Amino acid sequence: MHAATTVSLIPVLSDNYVFVLHGEGPGAVVVDPAVAEPVIAWLEEKGLELEAILHTHHHSDHIGGTPGLLQRWPEAAVIASAADRERIPLQTQGVQGGDQLRLLGRELRVLEVPGHTRHHIAYVVEPEAGGAAELFCGDTLFAGGCGRLFEGTPEQMLSSLGSLAALGPETRVWCAHEYTEGNLRWAAEREPDNAAIRTRLAEVQQLRREGHPTIPSRIGLEQETNLFIRAQDAAALRQLRGHKDLWRG
Ligand code: ZN
Ligand code: FE
């Protein structure tokens, strides 16, 4: 038997989210801590003890809080891409695609999703009976968008998005930035006749006006409204990415 776990999000910096996986016990797992202080305050307020930190990639807005969290919880495991050990030096457990983890009584699976960076990984929390899988995908898939190709190719991103799409429509998508509204405004400009995108944009704008996050998304919703996950081939993805990189909405 294992306790039910939930995911919470902590908004930090201008548009980052830090995610916390926690259950009925005192243990907590934090994903991509950009900063430490708000995360420590959040965990302390809930009486939670940090057991592990998961990193999706090496950018500072995903690993910057780890030294501070380790000062407060020196025993916490730091899990990251073994191939990126030089750029994520505090890792205590290097992982690669296909690895399985067991944290807080839940099974997690590691996926290689290069494109944004060369060693970007994602974590899938396998569903409990009757529940949905939780996906922590860092800066690979965003709600309505995808990460910029800093170190990877359109071919890699296409393949990475394909493996995320294969997780199934109910999978909850916890992406690390609140970029949804801009992504959908861009998509609505590209496909002005796309009713699904227009409808979602209106919903997202309402959420933002009320100060709510638009995360998590679902894979099924992304397959309906995300032009990148719908790209047919690498050339199409390259063209979309280039257009979005230059877009100033
Ligand atoms: Zn990044
Ligand atoms: Fe980021």
Short mmCIF file of C-alpha atoms and ligand atoms in Angstrom, two decimals:
data_model
loop_
_atom_site.label_atom_id
_atom_site.label_comp_id
_atom_site.label_asym_id
_atom_site.label_seq_id
_atom_site.Cartn_x
_atom_site.Cartn_y
_atom_site.Cartn_z
CA MET A 1 0.00 0.00 0.00
CA HIS A 2 1.16 3.52 -0.61
CA ALA A 3 -0.25 6.83 0.42
CA ALA A 4 -1.95 9.00 -2.17
CA THR A 5 0.38 11.65 -3.49
CA THR A 6 -0.38 15.01 -5.02
CA VAL A 7 1.54 17.60 -6.97
CA SER A 8 1.64 21.24 -5.90
CA LEU A 9 3.23 24.14 -7.71
CA ILE A 10 5.11 27.11 -6.31
CA PRO A 11 5.41 30.13 -8.64
CA VAL A 12 8.87 31.72 -8.41
CA LEU A 13 10.87 34.37 -10.30
CA SER A 14 8.92 35.94 -13.16
CA ASP A 15 7.39 32.84 -14.72
CA ASN A 16 8.98 29.66 -13.28
CA TYR A 17 7.18 26.90 -11.43
CA VAL A 18 8.77 24.64 -8.83
CA PHE A 19 6.79 21.44 -8.34
CA VAL A 20 6.39 19.49 -5.11
CA LEU A 21 5.31 15.87 -5.00
CA HIS A 22 4.03 14.99 -1.54
CA GLY A 23 1.76 12.49 0.15
CA GLU A 24 0.25 11.72 3.51
CA GLY A 25 3.64 11.27 5.16
CA PRO A 26 6.18 14.02 5.82
CA GLY A 27 8.31 13.30 2.72
CA ALA A 28 8.45 15.61 -0.27
CA VAL A 29 10.15 15.62 -3.66
CA VAL A 30 10.90 18.92 -5.40
CA VAL A 31 11.30 19.30 -9.15
CA ASP A 32 13.48 22.02 -10.74
CA PRO A 33 13.98 24.41 -7.83
CA ALA A 34 14.96 27.71 -9.44
CA VAL A 35 15.44 29.26 -6.00
CA ALA A 36 15.53 27.93 -2.44
CA GLU A 37 13.87 30.37 -0.03
CA PRO A 38 10.23 30.20 -1.20
CA VAL A 39 10.51 26.41 -1.49
CA ILE A 40 11.93 26.05 2.04
CA ALA A 41 9.18 28.32 3.39
CA TRP A 42 6.49 26.35 1.55
CA LEU A 43 7.76 22.96 2.79
CA GLU A 44 8.23 24.20 6.36
CA GLU A 45 4.75 25.65 6.48
CA LYS A 46 3.34 22.25 5.50
CA GLY A 47 5.67 20.40 7.89
CA LEU A 48 7.29 18.50 5.00
CA GLU A 49 10.82 17.10 4.86
CA LEU A 50 12.69 17.17 1.56
CA GLU A 51 13.73 13.67 0.43
CA ALA A 52 14.82 14.30 -3.14
CA ILE A 53 15.35 16.99 -5.76
CA LEU A 54 14.75 16.14 -9.43
CA HIS A 55 16.40 18.14 -12.19
CA THR A 56 15.27 18.12 -15.80
CA HIS A 57 18.22 20.11 -17.17
CA HIS A 58 21.13 22.30 -16.17
CA HIS A 59 19.77 25.84 -16.69
CA SER A 60 20.07 28.02 -13.59
CA ASP A 61 16.32 28.63 -13.39
CA HIS A 62 15.98 24.87 -12.78
CA ILE A 63 18.93 24.12 -10.47
CA GLY A 64 19.63 27.47 -8.76
CA GLY A 65 17.84 26.58 -5.53
CA THR A 66 19.57 23.27 -4.94
CA PRO A 67 22.51 24.51 -2.81
CA GLY A 68 20.13 26.31 -0.47
CA LEU A 69 17.81 23.31 -0.20
CA LEU A 70 20.78 21.07 0.60
CA GLN A 71 21.87 23.42 3.37
CA ARG A 72 18.44 22.96 4.96
CA TRP A 73 18.09 19.22 4.11
CA PRO A 74 21.66 17.86 3.63
CA GLU A 75 20.45 14.26 3.25
CA ALA A 76 18.23 14.93 0.24
CA ALA A 77 19.05 12.99 -2.93
CA VAL A 78 19.78 15.09 -6.03
CA ILE A 79 18.70 13.26 -9.16
CA ALA A 80 19.73 14.48 -12.62
CA SER A 81 21.05 13.37 -15.98
CA ALA A 82 24.27 11.41 -15.42
CA ALA A 83 25.45 12.68 -18.80
CA ASP A 84 25.21 16.27 -17.50
CA ARG A 85 27.22 15.70 -14.32
CA GLU A 86 29.61 18.55 -15.12
CA ARG A 87 26.81 21.06 -15.48
CA ILE A 88 24.72 19.67 -12.59
CA PRO A 89 27.58 18.95 -10.18
CA LEU A 90 25.54 18.53 -6.98
CA GLN A 91 23.77 15.42 -8.28
CA THR A 92 24.01 12.38 -5.97
CA GLN A 93 22.23 9.98 -8.34
CA GLY A 94 22.80 10.19 -12.07
CA VAL A 95 20.04 8.76 -14.25
CA GLN A 96 19.35 8.16 -17.92
CA GLY A 97 16.40 7.33 -20.14
CA GLY A 98 14.64 4.11 -19.11
CA ASP A 99 15.72 4.30 -15.47
CA GLN A 100 13.06 3.67 -12.83
CA LEU A 101 12.93 5.46 -9.49
CA ARG A 102 10.82 4.82 -6.43
CA LEU A 103 10.05 7.94 -4.40
CA LEU A 104 7.32 8.47 -1.78
CA GLY A 105 5.97 5.04 -2.68
CA ARG A 106 5.47 6.04 -6.32
CA GLU A 107 7.18 4.65 -9.41
CA LEU A 108 8.88 7.20 -11.64
CA ARG A 109 10.35 6.65 -15.08
CA VAL A 110 13.05 8.74 -16.75
CA LEU A 111 12.73 9.77 -20.40
CA GLU A 112 15.45 11.31 -22.57
CA VAL A 113 13.96 14.39 -24.23
CA PRO A 114 16.82 16.30 -25.88
CA GLY A 115 16.24 19.43 -27.94
CA HIS A 116 16.14 22.38 -25.53
CA THR A 117 19.45 21.14 -24.11
CA ARG A 118 21.42 18.10 -25.17
CA HIS A 119 20.84 16.11 -21.98
CA HIS A 120 17.34 17.24 -21.03
CA ILE A 121 15.35 14.53 -19.26
CA ALA A 122 11.73 14.23 -18.10
CA TYR A 123 10.15 12.29 -15.24
CA VAL A 124 6.88 10.39 -15.47
CA VAL A 125 5.14 9.46 -12.23
CA GLU A 126 3.30 6.28 -13.11
CA PRO A 127 -0.43 6.48 -12.43
CA GLU A 128 -2.04 5.06 -9.33
CA ALA A 129 -5.18 2.98 -9.83
CA GLY A 130 -7.80 5.18 -11.42
CA GLY A 131 -5.47 8.17 -11.66
CA ALA A 132 -3.44 9.91 -14.34
CA ALA A 133 0.29 9.93 -14.88
CA GLU A 134 2.15 13.09 -13.90
CA LEU A 135 4.78 14.39 -16.31
CA PHE A 136 7.56 16.76 -15.27
CA CYS A 137 8.97 17.88 -18.61
CA GLY A 138 11.02 20.97 -17.71
CA ASP A 139 11.50 23.16 -20.79
CA THR A 140 10.73 20.52 -23.44
CA LEU A 141 6.96 20.69 -23.84
CA PHE A 142 5.11 23.82 -22.72
CA ALA A 143 1.38 24.39 -22.64
CA GLY A 144 0.81 25.54 -26.21
CA GLY A 145 4.52 25.55 -27.01
CA CYS A 146 7.92 23.91 -26.72
CA GLY A 147 11.36 24.92 -25.49
CA ARG A 148 13.80 26.87 -27.60
CA LEU A 149 16.38 24.75 -29.40
CA PHE A 150 19.50 25.94 -27.58
CA GLU A 151 21.54 22.76 -28.01
CA GLY A 152 19.41 20.37 -30.00
CA THR A 153 17.95 19.91 -33.45
CA PRO A 154 14.37 20.04 -34.72
CA GLU A 155 14.67 16.27 -35.29
CA GLN A 156 15.50 15.72 -31.61
CA MET A 157 12.68 17.96 -30.40
CA LEU A 158 10.22 16.26 -32.76
CA SER A 159 11.20 12.88 -31.38
CA SER A 160 11.11 14.13 -27.76
CA LEU A 161 7.63 15.61 -28.21
CA GLY A 162 6.57 12.33 -29.83
CA SER A 163 7.64 10.31 -26.81
CA LEU A 164 5.74 12.69 -24.51
CA ALA A 165 2.64 12.47 -26.70
CA ALA A 166 2.83 8.67 -26.44
CA LEU A 167 2.27 8.90 -22.67
CA GLY A 168 -1.44 9.18 -23.38
CA PRO A 169 -4.07 11.93 -23.39
CA GLU A 170 -4.85 11.95 -19.67
CA THR A 171 -1.24 12.51 -18.61
CA ARG A 172 -0.96 15.73 -16.63
CA VAL A 173 1.75 18.05 -17.99
CA TRP A 174 3.67 20.03 -15.38
CA CYS A 175 5.91 22.28 -17.49
CA ALA A 176 8.33 24.61 -15.78
CA HIS A 177 7.21 28.00 -17.11
CA GLU A 178 3.99 29.98 -17.31
CA TYR A 179 4.24 30.74 -21.03
CA THR A 180 0.79 29.49 -21.99
CA GLU A 181 -0.97 32.73 -22.88
CA GLY A 182 1.80 34.00 -25.17
CA ASN A 183 2.13 30.59 -26.80
CA LEU A 184 -1.58 30.45 -27.58
CA ARG A 185 -1.73 34.07 -28.80
CA TRP A 186 1.04 33.17 -31.23
CA ALA A 187 -0.72 29.95 -32.26
CA ALA A 188 -4.01 31.79 -32.78
CA GLU A 189 -2.23 34.23 -35.10
CA ARG A 190 -0.77 31.32 -37.11
CA GLU A 191 -4.07 29.46 -37.30
CA PRO A 192 -6.81 32.08 -37.00
CA ASP A 193 -9.51 29.59 -38.02
CA ASN A 194 -8.55 27.01 -35.37
CA ALA A 195 -11.50 26.99 -32.95
CA ALA A 196 -9.79 24.73 -30.38
CA ILE A 197 -6.89 27.18 -30.04
CA ARG A 198 -9.23 30.19 -29.81
CA THR A 199 -11.32 28.51 -27.12
CA ARG A 200 -8.31 27.53 -25.09
CA LEU A 201 -6.77 30.99 -25.43
CA ALA A 202 -9.94 32.54 -24.00
CA GLU A 203 -9.90 30.08 -21.07
CA VAL A 204 -6.23 30.75 -20.40
CA GLN A 205 -6.68 34.53 -20.51
CA GLN A 206 -9.51 34.22 -17.99
CA LEU A 207 -7.31 32.14 -15.66
CA ARG A 208 -4.48 34.67 -15.91
CA ARG A 209 -6.79 37.64 -15.27
CA GLU A 210 -7.85 35.89 -12.09
CA GLY A 211 -4.22 35.24 -11.15
CA HIS A 212 -4.39 31.45 -11.57
CA PRO A 213 -1.74 29.18 -13.12
CA THR A 214 -2.59 27.47 -16.42
CA ILE A 215 -0.57 24.42 -15.34
CA PRO A 216 -1.03 21.47 -15.36
CA SER A 217 -2.05 20.88 -18.93
CA ARG A 218 -2.92 17.45 -20.32
CA ILE A 219 -1.29 15.64 -23.23
CA GLY A 220 -4.68 15.35 -24.96
CA LEU A 221 -5.22 19.10 -24.75
CA GLU A 222 -1.74 19.69 -26.17
CA GLN A 223 -2.49 17.37 -29.07
CA GLU A 224 -5.51 19.53 -29.89
CA THR A 225 -3.96 22.98 -29.46
CA ASN A 226 -0.15 22.82 -29.52
CA LEU A 227 1.27 23.40 -33.01
CA PHE A 228 4.65 21.95 -32.05
CA ILE A 229 3.38 18.59 -30.79
CA ARG A 230 1.22 18.46 -33.93
CA ALA A 231 4.16 19.15 -36.30
CA GLN A 232 4.27 16.44 -38.95
CA ASP A 233 8.03 16.43 -39.50
CA ALA A 234 11.26 18.11 -38.47
CA ALA A 235 11.06 20.69 -41.27
CA ALA A 236 7.65 21.81 -40.05
CA LEU A 237 8.88 21.97 -36.46
CA ARG A 238 11.95 23.98 -37.52
CA GLN A 239 9.74 26.45 -39.35
CA LEU A 240 7.39 26.85 -36.36
CA ARG A 241 10.25 27.23 -33.89
CA GLY A 242 11.98 29.84 -36.06
CA HIS A 243 8.77 31.81 -36.43
CA LYS A 244 8.01 31.71 -32.70
CA ASP A 245 11.61 32.71 -31.81
CA LEU A 246 11.15 35.95 -33.75
CA TRP A 247 7.54 36.59 -32.71
CA ARG A 248 7.03 39.59 -30.47
CA GLY A 249 3.39 39.44 -29.51
ZN ZN B 1 15.79 25.82 -19.79
FE FE B 2 13.66 27.31 -17.91
#
